[in-house]
XYZ file of C-alpha atoms in Angstrom:
243
model
C -16.805 -151.895 -184.670
C -14.941 -149.057 -186.379
C -16.231 -145.596 -185.446
C -15.591 -142.534 -187.599
C -14.905 -140.093 -184.793
C -14.279 -136.577 -186.032
C -17.766 -135.042 -185.798
C -16.414 -131.473 -185.776
C -15.173 -132.099 -189.329
C -18.350 -134.024 -190.210
C -16.288 -137.241 -190.243
C -14.696 -136.182 -193.524
C -12.523 -138.755 -195.275
C -9.321 -136.781 -194.970
C -6.055 -138.492 -195.826
C -5.390 -139.333 -192.128
C -8.981 -140.613 -191.728
C -8.626 -142.849 -194.806
C -5.267 -144.163 -193.576
C -6.788 -144.908 -190.174
C -9.832 -146.597 -191.740
C -7.631 -148.820 -193.908
C -5.499 -149.746 -190.892
C -8.568 -150.537 -188.772
C -10.232 -152.616 -191.501
C -7.120 -154.782 -191.732
C -6.631 -155.008 -187.944
C -6.881 -158.654 -186.772
C -8.381 -159.586 -190.146
C -6.888 -163.101 -189.933
C -8.149 -163.662 -186.403
C -10.502 -166.617 -186.090
C -12.561 -164.576 -183.627
C -13.226 -161.712 -186.045
C -16.526 -162.445 -187.763
C -18.167 -159.113 -188.701
C -17.015 -155.503 -189.083
C -19.454 -152.658 -188.366
C -18.644 -149.128 -189.543
C -20.428 -146.484 -187.462
C -19.929 -142.778 -186.769
C -20.165 -140.159 -184.032
C -22.312 -137.064 -184.490
C -25.204 -136.090 -186.783
C -23.223 -136.702 -189.994
C -22.179 -140.265 -190.791
C -19.604 -139.026 -193.288
C -19.469 -135.899 -195.458
C -16.996 -137.298 -197.990
C -13.587 -135.863 -198.813
C -12.091 -133.008 -196.833
C -12.370 -130.199 -199.388
C -9.463 -128.315 -197.787
C -7.228 -131.125 -199.087
C -8.542 -130.609 -202.624
C -7.817 -126.909 -203.006
C -5.271 -125.492 -205.429
C -2.872 -125.066 -202.495
C -2.093 -128.781 -202.833
C -0.589 -130.237 -205.995
C -1.873 -132.915 -208.360
C 0.269 -135.543 -206.650
C -1.495 -134.923 -203.331
C -4.938 -134.946 -204.962
C -4.112 -138.257 -206.661
C -2.975 -139.717 -203.342
C -6.324 -138.840 -201.704
C -8.476 -140.350 -204.450
C -6.284 -143.424 -204.924
C -6.331 -144.232 -201.213
C -10.086 -143.734 -201.102
C -10.557 -146.160 -204.008
C -8.250 -148.640 -202.264
C -10.307 -148.491 -199.050
C -13.622 -148.879 -200.904
C -12.415 -151.924 -202.832
C -10.736 -153.352 -199.729
C -14.133 -153.587 -198.001
C -15.351 -156.046 -200.622
C -12.107 -158.040 -200.529
C -12.209 -158.654 -196.772
C -13.146 -162.218 -195.749
C -15.840 -161.045 -193.306
C -19.085 -159.132 -193.947
C -18.899 -155.360 -193.444
C -22.013 -153.530 -192.213
C -22.531 -149.756 -192.397
C -24.529 -148.499 -189.406
C -25.780 -145.121 -190.615
C -27.363 -142.557 -188.336
C -27.360 -139.247 -190.160
C -26.180 -137.717 -193.399
C -23.883 -139.594 -195.804
C -22.683 -137.510 -198.730
C -20.254 -137.856 -201.645
C -17.480 -140.293 -200.640
C -19.456 -140.919 -197.439
C -22.336 -142.143 -199.583
C -19.765 -144.153 -201.554
C -18.648 -145.776 -198.292
C -22.214 -146.874 -197.512
C -22.674 -148.220 -201.054
C -19.380 -150.131 -200.797
C -20.341 -152.008 -197.630
C -21.908 -155.457 -197.911
C -24.923 -154.497 -195.798
C -26.205 -151.086 -194.680
C -28.634 -150.434 -191.828
C -29.879 -146.869 -191.522
C -31.962 -144.886 -189.077
C -35.093 -143.179 -190.365
C -33.439 -139.751 -190.154
C -30.538 -140.721 -192.433
C -30.081 -139.140 -195.856
C -27.788 -139.909 -198.789
C -26.469 -137.555 -201.456
C -23.733 -136.958 -204.016
C -23.701 -133.140 -204.144
C -20.278 -132.684 -205.744
C -21.810 -131.269 -208.906
C -22.966 -128.245 -206.902
C -19.372 -127.248 -206.094
C -17.913 -128.105 -209.486
C -16.470 -131.486 -208.549
C -18.609 -134.260 -210.061
C -18.805 -137.346 -207.805
C -17.153 -139.643 -210.350
C -15.584 -142.067 -207.855
C -18.721 -142.300 -205.679
C -20.567 -143.023 -208.945
C -18.683 -146.326 -209.242
C -20.207 -147.638 -206.024
C -23.585 -145.949 -206.567
C -23.900 -147.295 -210.098
C -23.388 -150.815 -208.770
C -25.910 -150.417 -205.951
C -28.721 -148.370 -207.480
C -30.728 -148.413 -210.712
C -28.872 -146.312 -213.271
C -31.481 -143.542 -213.550
C -31.723 -143.143 -209.773
C -27.930 -142.965 -209.456
C -27.678 -140.439 -212.271
C -30.418 -138.234 -210.816
C -28.468 -138.158 -207.540
C -25.225 -137.388 -209.395
C -26.713 -134.754 -211.739
C -28.795 -132.854 -209.154
C -27.007 -133.433 -205.844
C -30.442 -133.843 -204.223
C -30.556 -136.264 -201.274
C -32.412 -139.557 -200.963
C -34.355 -140.113 -197.765
C -33.707 -143.296 -195.819
C -36.920 -144.819 -197.162
C -36.011 -143.895 -200.763
C -32.545 -145.387 -200.219
C -34.208 -148.580 -198.996
C -36.646 -148.675 -201.909
C -33.816 -148.355 -204.441
C -31.417 -150.770 -202.713
C -28.741 -148.426 -201.348
C -29.463 -149.679 -197.825
C -30.796 -153.032 -196.683
C -32.862 -151.904 -193.679
C -34.329 -148.730 -192.198
C -35.257 -148.633 -188.522
C -36.131 -146.017 -185.877
C -33.030 -144.350 -184.455
C -33.495 -146.031 -181.074
C -33.517 -149.459 -182.759
C -30.432 -148.962 -184.945
C -27.916 -150.583 -182.594
C -30.262 -153.475 -181.807
C -30.981 -154.233 -185.481
C -27.307 -154.007 -186.475
C -26.331 -156.393 -183.671
C -29.160 -158.751 -184.618
C -27.786 -159.051 -188.162
C -24.216 -159.351 -186.866
C -25.125 -162.110 -184.418
C -26.963 -164.033 -187.146
C -23.843 -163.847 -189.334
C -21.760 -165.115 -186.399
C -23.828 -168.318 -186.335
C -22.367 -169.360 -189.695
C -18.969 -170.750 -190.660
C -16.371 -168.031 -191.218
C -14.657 -170.030 -193.981
C -17.935 -170.644 -195.831
C -18.914 -166.956 -195.584
C -15.471 -165.869 -196.804
C -15.765 -168.129 -199.834
C -19.312 -166.967 -200.504
C -18.501 -163.258 -200.238
C -15.486 -163.484 -202.538
C -17.486 -165.486 -205.073
C -20.432 -163.083 -205.018
C -18.275 -160.105 -205.958
C -16.457 -162.098 -208.652
C -19.610 -163.323 -210.360
C -21.525 -160.036 -210.218
C -19.386 -158.504 -212.999
C -19.422 -161.614 -215.222
C -21.817 -162.629 -217.965
C -24.407 -165.281 -217.067
C -22.640 -168.318 -218.554
C -19.252 -167.396 -217.062
C -20.839 -166.706 -213.679
C -22.571 -170.087 -213.589
C -19.423 -171.890 -214.705
C -17.367 -170.220 -211.990
C -19.941 -170.636 -209.206
C -20.537 -174.290 -210.120
C -16.859 -174.942 -209.429
C -17.065 -172.942 -206.197
C -20.010 -175.062 -204.986
C -17.855 -178.158 -205.513
C -14.949 -176.462 -203.701
C -17.321 -175.517 -200.865
C -18.070 -179.230 -200.355
C -14.362 -179.902 -199.820
C -14.269 -177.504 -196.863
C -14.490 -179.169 -193.481
C -17.414 -176.917 -192.579
C -19.124 -177.704 -195.873
C -19.259 -181.377 -194.924
C -20.036 -180.647 -191.267
C -23.080 -178.563 -192.221
C -24.542 -181.271 -194.450
C -23.874 -184.027 -191.911
C -25.446 -181.947 -189.141
C -28.532 -181.335 -191.284
C -28.919 -185.046 -192.069
C -28.379 -185.964 -188.407
C -30.813 -183.235 -187.286
C -28.299 -181.527 -185.005
C -26.660 -178.114 -184.779
C -23.403 -177.885 -186.772
C -20.118 -177.394 -184.952
C -18.061 -175.115 -187.151
C -14.250 -175.243 -187.304
C -14.077 -171.910 -189.208
C-alpha cells in the first residue's frame, strides 16, 4: 500500500510527491511476493492534483515542463507495472488527482468521494488529466467535466466507469482487500502478461488486436503456470502456481 500523506496540502502532486510516488511504485517491483499495489490517501482529499504554487510565473518553463513530464511518466508507469494497481479513494479527487484514479487498473471509492477536473475555472485546462479521463469515460461525460469543472459523485463515477466499485466508507478497506486477495489467488506471471496485453490491444483496431492477442494466448500456454492451471482444472484440484 502506498499512502499519499500530505493532507495539509490536500495531497497535492508536487514535484517531491511525484518523485516519491514513482520511487514507491517501483519499490520491490520484481519481488515474487509483490502481487498488488493499493494507492490510498490520508485526510478528506484523496488528491487535489498539481501544487499550483509550483506552476506560478515565479518558476520558469523548464520547471513547469519537469512537473508535467514527471506526472505523465508516473501515470503511464502505473499501466506498465506487472501487478494490478488499485486506487482506494475516500474523498475528493481533482485534476491530476482524478487523472491518478483514472490511470489505475481498478478504483474502489467510498460513497462520499467526488471527482472533478476544475482546471478550466482557474485558467489552466486539464489537458493531461483529459488523456486518462478520455480513455476511462464516455467522451461527452469527460468533456462536460473538463468544460465545466463540475464534480461527479461517486455513484455517477461508477455509472460512467471512472471507478469500479462504490461502497460505504466503513467498508472501503474491506472491499479493497477483498479484491486484492482475489487477485493474489492467481498466477503473477499470467496476470502480468494479461495486463500488458490488455493495454496494448485497447489502442489497436479490431483485426490487429485479435491477431496480437491470439499470439499472446499461445504464448500464455507456454508459461509453466498456463499449463499448471489447465492440468489442475482437468484433474479437479487447486493449481499450485510458480509465479
